[in-house]
């Protein structure tokens, strides 16, 4: 894995051309290259900071999928490895469809703000279905709704990009990836702990608790997004 990462880095450094024109390139700074330091960029504008909070909640929600999908479907529905793999394949196919075919036309039709709110507003319902579905086929019905949540990420970053200069677009992406990394530190412990506590003997048996928590987190991002983008309405 380390060799592949090094090879990928070398390919990007020596083979791929720089897409940003010279006049739009910023001066390199180790302070700005620091992932944590790049977060200071988000303090510049109210909407920029608010969208950062929305992405934080959204990426934290995503950790429920990464860390409890297999555990949950095996425990609650007794799915085989093949069934789990096929369900994850459906998630992947749905993500590709949303990203490649739906984002651009919906943004053109509804605008970035409404597309963002639509993605957040329907995505949490998918997670609620995951947590409440008593049987596997009902669980699968939540996948397309959850996939539509994928509309929120690109539109949120699009709303953020207008508040930074062309020279700072890379720094903005660094800040976004830092937010994602922070949730990857918190998410595994949070959602596996909730799952373990929810199925522990002697307590209320609620195996869908991790996904219900994820639904609540994603739902909380909706009013934040609505408030910070209100001027665009």
Coordinates of N, CA and C in Angstrom, one line a residue:
X1 N 0.8 -1.2 0.0 CA 0.0 0.0 0.0 C 0.9 1.3 0.0
X2 N 2.0 1.2 0.8 CA 2.8 2.4 0.9 C 3.5 2.6 -0.5
X3 N 3.9 1.6 -1.2 CA 4.5 1.7 -2.5 C 3.5 2.3 -3.5
X4 N 2.3 1.9 -3.4 CA 1.3 2.4 -4.4 C 1.0 3.9 -4.1
X5 N 1.0 4.3 -2.8 CA 0.8 5.7 -2.5 C 2.0 6.5 -3.0
X6 N 3.2 6.0 -2.8 CA 4.4 6.7 -3.3 C 4.3 6.8 -4.8
X7 N 4.0 5.7 -5.5 CA 3.9 5.8 -7.0 C 2.8 6.8 -7.4
X8 N 1.7 6.8 -6.7 CA 0.6 7.8 -7.0 C 1.1 9.2 -6.9
X9 N 1.9 9.4 -5.8 CA 2.4 10.8 -5.6 C 3.4 11.2 -6.7
X10 N 4.3 10.2 -7.1 CA 5.2 10.5 -8.1 C 4.6 10.8 -9.5
X11 N 3.5 10.1 -9.7 CA 2.7 10.3 -11.0 C 2.1 11.7 -11.0
X12 N 1.6 12.1 -9.9 CA 1.0 13.4 -9.8 C 2.0 14.5 -9.9
X13 N 3.2 14.3 -9.3 CA 4.3 15.3 -9.3 C 5.0 15.5 -10.6
X14 N 5.2 14.4 -11.3 CA 6.0 14.5 -12.5 C 5.3 14.3 -13.8
X15 N 4.1 13.7 -13.8 CA 3.4 13.4 -15.0 C 2.2 14.3 -15.3
X16 N 1.3 14.4 -14.3 CA 0.1 15.2 -14.5 C 0.4 16.7 -14.6
X17 N -0.2 17.4 -15.6 CA 0.1 18.8 -15.7 C -0.6 19.6 -14.7
X18 N -0.1 20.8 -14.4 CA -0.7 21.7 -13.4 C -1.9 22.4 -14.1
X19 N -3.1 22.2 -13.5 CA -4.3 22.7 -14.2 C -4.6 24.2 -13.9
X20 N -3.9 24.8 -12.9 CA -4.1 26.2 -12.6 C -3.1 27.0 -13.3
X21 N -3.5 28.1 -14.0 CA -2.6 28.9 -14.7 C -1.7 29.7 -13.8
X22 N -0.5 30.1 -14.3 CA 0.5 30.6 -13.4 C 0.1 31.9 -12.7
X23 N -0.7 32.7 -13.3 CA -1.2 34.0 -12.7 C -2.1 33.7 -11.5
X24 N -2.7 32.5 -11.4 CA -3.6 32.2 -10.4 C -3.0 31.3 -9.3
X25 N -1.7 31.1 -9.4 CA -1.1 30.2 -8.4 C -0.6 31.0 -7.2
X26 N -0.8 30.5 -6.0 CA -0.4 31.3 -4.9 C 1.1 30.9 -4.5
X27 N 1.6 31.7 -3.6 CA 3.0 31.5 -3.1 C 2.9 30.4 -2.0
X28 N 3.8 29.4 -2.2 CA 3.8 28.3 -1.2 C 4.2 28.8 0.2
X29 N 3.5 28.3 1.2 CA 3.8 28.6 2.6 C 3.6 27.4 3.4
X30 N 4.6 27.0 4.2 CA 4.4 25.9 5.1 C 3.3 26.1 6.1
X31 N 3.0 27.3 6.5 CA 1.9 27.6 7.4 C 0.6 27.2 6.8
X32 N 0.4 27.6 5.5 CA -0.8 27.3 4.8 C -0.9 25.8 4.4
X33 N 0.3 25.2 4.2 CA 0.3 23.7 3.9 C -0.1 22.9 5.1
X34 N 0.0 23.4 6.3 CA -0.4 22.7 7.5 C -2.0 22.4 7.4
X35 N -2.4 21.2 7.5 CA -3.8 20.9 7.3 C -4.7 21.6 8.4
X36 N -4.2 21.6 9.6 CA -5.0 22.3 10.7 C -5.0 23.8 10.4
X37 N -3.8 24.4 10.0 CA -3.7 25.8 9.8 C -4.6 26.2 8.6
X38 N -4.9 25.3 7.7 CA -5.8 25.7 6.6 C -7.2 25.9 7.0
X39 N -7.6 25.4 8.2 CA -8.9 25.7 8.7 C -9.2 27.1 9.0
X40 N -8.1 27.9 9.2 CA -8.3 29.3 9.5 C -9.0 30.1 8.3
X41 N -8.8 29.5 7.2 CA -9.5 30.1 6.0 C -11.0 30.2 6.1
X42 N -11.5 29.2 6.9 CA -13.0 29.1 7.0 C -13.6 30.3 7.9
X43 N -12.7 31.0 8.6 CA -13.2 32.1 9.4 C -13.5 33.4 8.6
X44 N -13.1 33.3 7.4 CA -13.2 34.6 6.6 C -14.6 35.1 6.4
X45 N -15.5 34.2 6.2 CA -16.9 34.6 5.8 C -17.9 33.7 6.5
X46 N -19.0 34.3 6.9 CA -20.1 33.5 7.6 C -20.5 32.3 6.8
X47 N -20.8 32.4 5.5 CA -21.2 31.3 4.8 C -20.1 30.2 4.6
X48 N -18.9 30.7 4.5 CA -17.8 29.7 4.4 C -17.6 28.9 5.7
X49 N -17.7 29.6 6.8 CA -17.7 28.8 8.1 C -18.9 27.9 8.3
X50 N -20.1 28.4 7.9 CA -21.3 27.6 8.1 C -21.2 26.4 7.2
X51 N -20.7 26.5 6.0 CA -20.6 25.4 5.1 C -19.6 24.4 5.6
X52 N -18.6 24.9 6.3 CA -17.6 24.0 6.9 C -18.3 23.2 8.0
X53 N -19.2 23.8 8.8 CA -19.9 23.0 9.8 C -20.8 22.0 9.2
X54 N -21.5 22.4 8.1 CA -22.3 21.4 7.4 C -21.5 20.2 6.9
X55 N -20.3 20.5 6.3 CA -19.5 19.3 5.9 C -19.0 18.5 7.0
X56 N -18.7 19.1 8.1 CA -18.3 18.4 9.3 C -19.4 17.4 9.8
X57 N -20.6 17.9 9.8 CA -21.7 17.0 10.2 C -22.0 15.9 9.2
X58 N -21.9 16.3 7.9 CA -22.1 15.4 6.8 C -21.0 14.3 6.8
X59 N -19.8 14.6 6.9 CA -18.7 13.6 6.9 C -18.8 12.8 8.2
X60 N -19.2 13.3 9.3 CA -19.4 12.5 10.5 C -20.5 11.5 10.3
X61 N -21.6 11.9 9.6 CA -22.7 11.0 9.3 C -22.1 9.8 8.4
X62 N -21.3 10.1 7.5 CA -20.7 9.1 6.6 C -20.0 8.0 7.3
X63 N -19.4 8.4 8.5 CA -18.7 7.4 9.2 C -19.5 6.2 9.7
X64 N -20.8 6.5 9.9 CA -21.7 5.4 10.3 C -21.8 4.3 9.2
X65 N -21.7 4.7 8.0 CA -21.7 3.7 6.9 C -20.4 2.9 6.9
X66 N -19.3 3.6 7.1 CA -18.0 3.0 7.0 C -17.8 2.0 8.1
X67 N -18.3 2.3 9.3 CA -17.9 1.6 10.5 C -19.0 0.6 11.0
X68 N -20.2 0.7 10.6 CA -21.2 -0.2 11.2 C -22.1 -0.9 10.1
X69 N -21.9 -0.6 8.9 CA -22.7 -1.3 7.8 C -22.6 -2.8 7.9
X70 N -21.4 -3.3 7.9 CA -21.2 -4.8 7.9 C -21.7 -5.4 9.2
X71 N -21.3 -4.7 10.3 CA -21.7 -5.2 11.7 C -23.2 -5.3 11.8
X72 N -23.9 -4.2 11.4 CA -25.3 -4.1 11.6 C -26.1 -5.1 10.7
X73 N -25.8 -5.2 9.4 CA -26.5 -6.0 8.5 C -26.3 -7.5 8.9
X74 N -25.1 -7.8 9.4 CA -24.8 -9.2 9.8 C -25.6 -9.5 11.1
X75 N -25.7 -8.6 12.0 CA -26.3 -8.8 13.3 C -27.8 -8.8 13.1
X76 N -28.4 -7.9 12.4 CA -29.8 -7.7 12.4 C -30.5 -8.6 11.3
X77 N -29.9 -8.7 10.1 CA -30.5 -9.4 9.0 C -29.8 -10.7 8.7
X78 N -28.7 -11.0 9.3 CA -27.9 -12.3 9.1 C -27.5 -12.4 7.6
X79 N -27.1 -11.3 7.1 CA -26.7 -11.3 5.7 C -25.3 -12.0 5.5
X80 N -25.2 -12.7 4.4 CA -23.9 -13.3 4.1 C -22.9 -12.2 3.6
X81 N -21.7 -12.6 3.4 CA -20.7 -11.7 2.9 C -21.1 -11.3 1.5
X82 N -21.7 -12.2 0.7 CA -22.1 -11.9 -0.7 C -23.2 -10.8 -0.6
X83 N -24.2 -11.0 0.3 CA -25.3 -10.0 0.4 C -24.8 -8.6 0.8
X84 N -23.9 -8.6 1.7 CA -23.3 -7.3 2.2 C -22.6 -6.7 1.0
X85 N -21.8 -7.5 0.3 CA -21.0 -6.9 -0.9 C -22.0 -6.4 -1.9
X86 N -23.1 -7.1 -2.2 CA -24.0 -6.6 -3.2 C -24.7 -5.3 -2.8
X87 N -25.0 -5.2 -1.5 CA -25.6 -4.0 -1.0 C -24.7 -2.8 -1.1
X88 N -23.4 -3.0 -0.8 CA -22.4 -1.9 -0.9 C -22.2 -1.6 -2.4
X89 N -22.3 -2.6 -3.3 CA -22.2 -2.3 -4.7 C -23.4 -1.4 -5.1
X90 N -24.6 -1.6 -4.6 CA -25.7 -0.7 -4.9 C -25.4 0.7 -4.4
X91 N -24.8 0.8 -3.3 CA -24.5 2.2 -2.8 C -23.5 2.8 -3.7
X92 N -22.5 2.1 -4.2 CA -21.5 2.6 -5.1 C -22.1 3.0 -6.4
X93 N -23.0 2.2 -7.0 CA -23.6 2.5 -8.3 C -24.5 3.7 -8.1
X94 N -25.2 3.8 -7.0 CA -26.1 5.0 -6.8 C -25.3 6.3 -6.7
X95 N -24.1 6.2 -6.0 CA -23.3 7.3 -5.8 C -22.8 7.8 -7.2
X96 N -22.4 6.9 -8.0 CA -21.9 7.3 -9.4 C -23.0 8.0 -10.2
X97 N -24.2 7.4 -10.1 CA -25.3 8.0 -10.8 C -25.6 9.4 -10.4
X98 N -25.7 9.6 -9.0 CA -25.9 10.9 -8.5 C -24.8 11.9 -8.9
X99 N -23.6 11.5 -8.7 CA -22.5 12.4 -9.0 C -22.3 12.7 -10.5
X100 N -22.5 11.7 -11.3 CA -22.3 11.9 -12.7 C -23.4 12.5 -13.5
X101 N -24.7 12.1 -13.1 CA -25.8 12.4 -13.9 C -26.8 13.4 -13.3
X102 N -26.8 13.6 -11.9 CA -27.9 14.4 -11.3 C -27.4 15.7 -10.8
X103 N -26.2 15.8 -10.3 CA -25.7 17.1 -9.7 C -25.9 18.3 -10.6
X104 N -25.3 18.2 -11.8 CA -25.3 19.3 -12.7 C -26.7 19.8 -13.1
X105 N -27.5 18.9 -13.6 CA -28.9 19.3 -14.0 C -29.7 19.9 -12.9
X106 N -29.6 19.3 -11.7 CA -30.4 19.8 -10.5 C -29.9 21.1 -10.1
X107 N -28.6 21.3 -10.1 CA -28.0 22.7 -9.7 C -28.5 23.7 -10.8
X108 N -28.5 23.3 -12.0 CA -29.0 24.2 -13.1 C -30.5 24.6 -12.9
X109 N -31.2 23.6 -12.5 CA -32.7 23.7 -12.3 C -33.1 24.4 -11.0
X110 N -32.5 24.0 -9.9 CA -32.9 24.5 -8.6 C -32.0 25.5 -8.0
X111 N -30.7 25.6 -8.5 CA -29.8 26.4 -7.9 C -29.0 25.7 -6.8
X112 N -27.8 26.2 -6.5 CA -27.0 25.5 -5.5 C -27.6 25.4 -4.1
X113 N -28.3 26.4 -3.6 CA -28.8 26.4 -2.3 C -29.9 25.4 -2.2
X114 N -30.9 25.4 -3.1 CA -32.0 24.4 -3.0 C -31.5 23.0 -3.2
X115 N -30.5 22.8 -4.1 CA -30.0 21.4 -4.3 C -29.3 20.9 -3.0
X116 N -28.6 21.8 -2.3 CA -28.0 21.5 -1.1 C -29.0 21.1 0.0
X117 N -30.0 21.9 0.1 CA -31.1 21.6 1.1 C -31.9 20.4 0.8
X118 N -32.1 20.1 -0.5 CA -32.8 18.9 -0.9 C -32.0 17.7 -0.6
X119 N -30.7 17.7 -0.9 CA -29.8 16.6 -0.6 C -29.8 16.3 0.9
X120 N -29.6 17.3 1.7 CA -29.6 17.1 3.2 C -31.0 16.7 3.7
X121 N -32.1 17.3 3.1 CA -33.4 17.0 3.6 C -33.9 15.6 3.3
X122 N -33.4 15.0 2.2 CA -33.8 13.6 1.9 C -32.8 12.6 2.4
X123 N -31.6 13.0 2.5 CA -30.6 12.0 2.9 C -30.8 11.4 4.3
X124 N -31.2 12.3 5.2 CA -31.4 11.8 6.6 C -32.5 10.8 6.7
X125 N -33.5 10.8 5.8 CA -34.6 9.9 5.8 C -34.0 8.5 5.4
X126 N -33.1 8.4 4.5 CA -32.4 7.1 4.2 C -31.8 6.5 5.4
X127 N -31.1 7.3 6.2 CA -30.5 6.8 7.4 C -31.5 6.3 8.4
X128 N -32.6 7.1 8.5 CA -33.6 6.7 9.4 C -34.2 5.3 9.0
X129 N -34.4 5.1 7.7 CA -34.9 3.8 7.2 C -33.9 2.7 7.6
X130 N -32.6 3.0 7.4 CA -31.6 2.0 7.8 C -31.8 1.6 9.2
X131 N -32.0 2.5 10.1 CA -32.0 2.2 11.5 C -33.3 1.6 12.0
X132 N -34.4 1.8 11.2 CA -35.7 1.3 11.7 C -36.2 0.1 10.9
X133 N -35.6 -0.2 9.8 CA -36.1 -1.3 8.9 C -36.0 -2.6 9.7
X134 N -37.1 -3.4 9.8 CA -37.1 -4.6 10.5 C -36.6 -5.8 9.7
X135 N -36.6 -5.6 8.3 CA -36.2 -6.7 7.4 C -35.3 -6.1 6.4
X136 N -34.5 -7.0 5.8 CA -33.5 -6.5 4.8 C -34.0 -5.8 3.6
X137 N -35.1 -6.2 3.1 CA -35.5 -5.5 1.8 C -36.0 -4.1 2.1
X138 N -36.5 -3.9 3.3 CA -36.8 -2.5 3.7 C -35.6 -1.6 3.9
X139 N -34.5 -2.3 4.4 CA -33.3 -1.6 4.5 C -32.7 -1.1 3.2
X140 N -32.9 -2.0 2.2 CA -32.4 -1.6 0.8 C -33.1 -0.4 0.3
X141 N -34.4 -0.2 0.7 CA -35.1 0.9 0.2 C -34.5 2.3 0.6
X142 N -33.8 2.2 1.7 CA -33.1 3.5 2.1 C -31.9 3.9 1.3
X143 N -31.4 3.0 0.5 CA -30.2 3.3 -0.3 C -30.3 4.4 -1.3
X144 N -31.4 4.4 -2.1 CA -31.5 5.5 -3.1 C -31.7 6.8 -2.4
X145 N -32.4 6.9 -1.3 CA -32.6 8.1 -0.6 C -31.3 8.6 0.0
X146 N -30.5 7.7 0.6 CA -29.2 8.0 1.1 C -28.3 8.5 0.0
X147 N -28.4 7.9 -1.2 CA -27.5 8.3 -2.3 C -27.8 9.7 -2.7
X148 N -29.1 10.2 -2.6 CA -29.4 11.6 -3.0 C -28.7 12.6 -2.0
X149 N -28.4 12.1 -0.9 CA -27.6 13.0 0.0 C -26.3 13.4 -0.6
X150 N -25.8 12.6 -1.6 CA -24.6 12.9 -2.3 C -24.7 14.2 -3.1
X151 N -25.9 14.8 -3.3 CA -26.0 16.1 -3.9 C -25.5 17.2 -3.0
X152 N -25.4 17.0 -1.7 CA -25.1 18.1 -0.8 C -23.6 18.4 -0.8
X153 N -22.7 17.4 -0.9 CA -21.3 17.6 -0.8 C -20.8 18.6 -1.9
X154 N -21.0 18.2 -3.2 CA -20.5 19.1 -4.3 C -21.1 20.5 -4.2
X155 N -22.4 20.6 -3.9 CA -23.0 22.0 -3.9 C -22.4 22.8 -2.7
X156 N -22.2 22.1 -1.5 CA -21.6 22.8 -0.4 C -20.2 23.4 -0.7
X157 N -19.4 22.6 -1.4 CA -18.1 23.0 -1.8 C -18.2 24.1 -2.8
X158 N -19.2 24.0 -3.7 CA -19.4 25.1 -4.7 C -19.7 26.4 -4.1
X159 N -20.6 26.4 -3.1 CA -20.9 27.6 -2.3 C -19.7 28.2 -1.6
X160 N -18.8 27.3 -1.1 CA -17.6 27.7 -0.4 C -16.6 28.4 -1.3
X161 N -16.5 27.8 -2.5 CA -15.4 28.3 -3.4 C -15.6 29.7 -3.9
X162 N -16.8 30.2 -3.9 CA -16.9 31.6 -4.3 C -16.4 32.6 -3.3
X163 N -16.1 32.2 -2.1 CA -15.6 33.1 -1.1 C -14.1 33.1 -1.0
X164 N -13.4 32.4 -1.8 CA -11.9 32.4 -1.8 C -11.4 32.8 -3.2
X165 N -10.2 33.3 -3.2 CA -9.6 33.7 -4.5 C -9.1 32.4 -5.3
X166 N -8.8 32.5 -6.6 CA -8.3 31.4 -7.3 C -7.0 30.8 -6.7
X167 N -6.2 31.7 -6.1 CA -5.0 31.3 -5.5 C -5.2 30.4 -4.2
X168 N -6.4 30.5 -3.6 CA -6.7 29.8 -2.4 C -7.6 28.6 -2.5
X169 N -7.9 28.2 -3.8 CA -8.8 27.1 -4.0 C -8.1 25.8 -3.4
X170 N -6.8 25.7 -3.6 CA -6.1 24.5 -3.1 C -6.2 24.5 -1.5
X171 N -6.0 25.6 -0.9 CA -6.0 25.7 0.5 C -7.4 25.4 1.0
X172 N -8.5 25.8 0.3 CA -9.8 25.4 0.6 C -10.0 23.9 0.6
X173 N -9.5 23.3 -0.4 CA -9.6 21.8 -0.5 C -8.9 21.1 0.6
X174 N -7.8 21.7 1.0 CA -7.0 21.2 2.2 C -7.8 21.3 3.4
X175 N -8.6 22.4 3.6 CA -9.4 22.6 4.8 C -10.5 21.6 4.8
X176 N -11.1 21.3 3.6 CA -12.2 20.4 3.5 C -11.7 19.0 3.9
X177 N -10.5 18.6 3.4 CA -10.0 17.3 3.7 C -9.6 17.2 5.1
X178 N -9.2 18.3 5.7 CA -8.9 18.3 7.2 C -10.2 18.0 8.0
X179 N -11.3 18.6 7.6 CA -12.6 18.3 8.2 C -12.9 16.8 8.1
X180 N -12.7 16.3 6.9 CA -13.0 14.9 6.7 C -12.1 14.0 7.6
X181 N -10.8 14.4 7.7 CA -9.9 13.6 8.5 C -10.3 13.6 10.0
X182 N -10.7 14.8 10.5 CA -11.1 14.9 11.9 C -12.3 14.0 12.2
X183 N -13.3 13.9 11.2 CA -14.4 13.0 11.5 C -14.0 11.5 11.4
X184 N -13.0 11.3 10.6 CA -12.5 9.9 10.5 C -11.8 9.5 11.8
X185 N -11.4 10.4 12.6 CA -10.8 10.1 13.9 C -11.9 9.8 15.0
X186 N -13.0 10.6 14.9 CA -14.1 10.5 15.9 C -15.1 9.4 15.5
X187 N -15.4 9.3 14.2 CA -16.5 8.4 13.8 C -16.3 6.9 14.2
X188 N -15.2 6.3 14.0 CA -15.1 4.9 14.3 C -15.4 4.5 15.8
X189 N -14.9 5.3 16.7 CA -15.2 5.1 18.1 C -16.6 5.4 18.5
X190 N -17.1 6.5 17.9 CA -18.5 6.9 18.2 C -19.5 5.9 17.8
X191 N -19.5 5.5 16.5 CA -20.6 4.7 16.0 C -20.5 3.2 16.5
X192 N -19.3 2.7 16.6 CA -19.2 1.4 17.1 C -19.5 1.3 18.6
X193 N -19.2 2.3 19.3 CA -19.6 2.4 20.7 C -21.1 2.4 20.9
X194 N -21.8 3.2 20.1 CA -23.3 3.3 20.1 C -23.9 2.0 19.7
X195 N -23.3 1.3 18.7 CA -23.8 0.0 18.3 C -23.7 -1.0 19.4
X196 N -22.5 -1.1 20.0 CA -22.3 -2.0 21.1 C -23.2 -1.8 22.2
X197 N -23.4 -0.5 22.6 CA -24.3 -0.2 23.7 C -25.7 -0.6 23.4
X198 N -26.1 -0.4 22.1 CA -27.5 -0.6 21.7 C -27.9 -2.1 21.7
X199 N -26.9 -3.0 21.6 CA -27.2 -4.4 21.6 C -26.8 -5.1 22.8
X200 N -26.3 -4.4 23.8 CA -25.8 -5.0 25.0 C -27.0 -5.6 25.8
X201 N -26.9 -6.8 26.3 CA -28.0 -7.4 27.1 C -28.3 -6.6 28.3
X202 N -29.6 -6.5 28.6 CA -30.0 -5.8 29.8 C -30.4 -4.4 29.5
X203 N -30.2 -3.9 28.3 CA -30.6 -2.6 27.9 C -31.6 -2.6 26.8
X204 N -32.2 -1.4 26.5 CA -33.1 -1.4 25.4 C -32.4 -1.9 24.1
X205 N -33.0 -2.8 23.5 CA -32.4 -3.4 22.3 C -32.8 -2.6 21.1
X206 N -31.8 -1.8 20.6 CA -32.0 -0.9 19.4 C -30.8 -1.0 18.5
X207 N -30.6 -2.1 17.8 CA -29.4 -2.2 16.9 C -29.3 -1.1 15.9
X208 N -30.4 -0.5 15.5 CA -30.3 0.6 14.5 C -29.8 1.9 15.0
X209 N -29.5 2.0 16.3 CA -29.1 3.2 16.9 C -28.0 4.0 16.2
X210 N -27.0 3.3 15.7 CA -25.9 4.1 15.0 C -26.5 4.9 13.8
X211 N -27.4 4.3 13.0 CA -28.0 4.9 11.9 C -29.0 6.0 12.3
X212 N -29.7 5.8 13.4 CA -30.6 6.8 13.9 C -29.8 8.0 14.4
X213 N -28.7 7.8 15.0 CA -27.8 8.9 15.4 C -27.3 9.6 14.2
X214 N -26.9 8.8 13.1 CA -26.4 9.5 11.9 C -27.5 10.3 11.3
X215 N -28.8 9.8 11.3 CA -29.9 10.6 10.7 C -30.1 11.9 11.5
X216 N -30.0 11.8 12.8 CA -30.1 13.0 13.6 C -29.0 14.0 13.3
X217 N -27.8 13.5 13.2 CA -26.6 14.4 12.9 C -26.8 15.1 11.5
X218 N -27.3 14.3 10.5 CA -27.4 14.9 9.2 C -28.6 15.9 9.2
X219 N -29.7 15.5 9.9 CA -30.8 16.4 10.0 C -30.4 17.7 10.7
X220 N -29.5 17.7 11.6 CA -29.1 18.9 12.3 C -28.3 19.9 11.3
X221 N -27.7 19.3 10.3 CA -27.0 20.1 9.3 C -28.0 20.9 8.4
X222 N -29.2 20.5 8.3 CA -30.2 21.1 7.4 C -30.5 22.6 7.9
X223 N -30.8 22.8 9.1 CA -31.1 24.2 9.5 C -29.8 25.1 9.5
X224 N -28.7 24.5 9.7 CA -27.4 25.3 9.6 C -27.2 25.7 8.2
X225 N -27.4 24.8 7.3 CA -27.3 25.2 5.8 C -28.3 26.2 5.4
X226 N -29.5 26.1 5.9 CA -30.6 27.0 5.6 C -30.3 28.4 6.1
X227 N -29.8 28.5 7.3 CA -29.5 29.8 7.9 C -28.3 30.5 7.2
X228 N -27.2 29.8 7.0 CA -26.0 30.5 6.5 C -26.2 30.8 5.0
X229 N -27.1 30.2 4.3 CA -27.3 30.5 2.9 C -28.6 31.3 2.6
X230 N -29.1 31.8 3.7 CA -30.4 32.5 3.6 C -30.3 33.7 2.7
X231 N -29.2 34.4 2.6 CA -29.1 35.6 1.8 C -29.2 35.2 0.3
X232 N -29.0 34.0 0.0 CA -29.1 33.6 -1.4 C -30.5 33.3 -1.8
X233 N -31.4 33.2 -0.9 CA -32.8 32.8 -1.2 C -33.4 33.9 -2.0

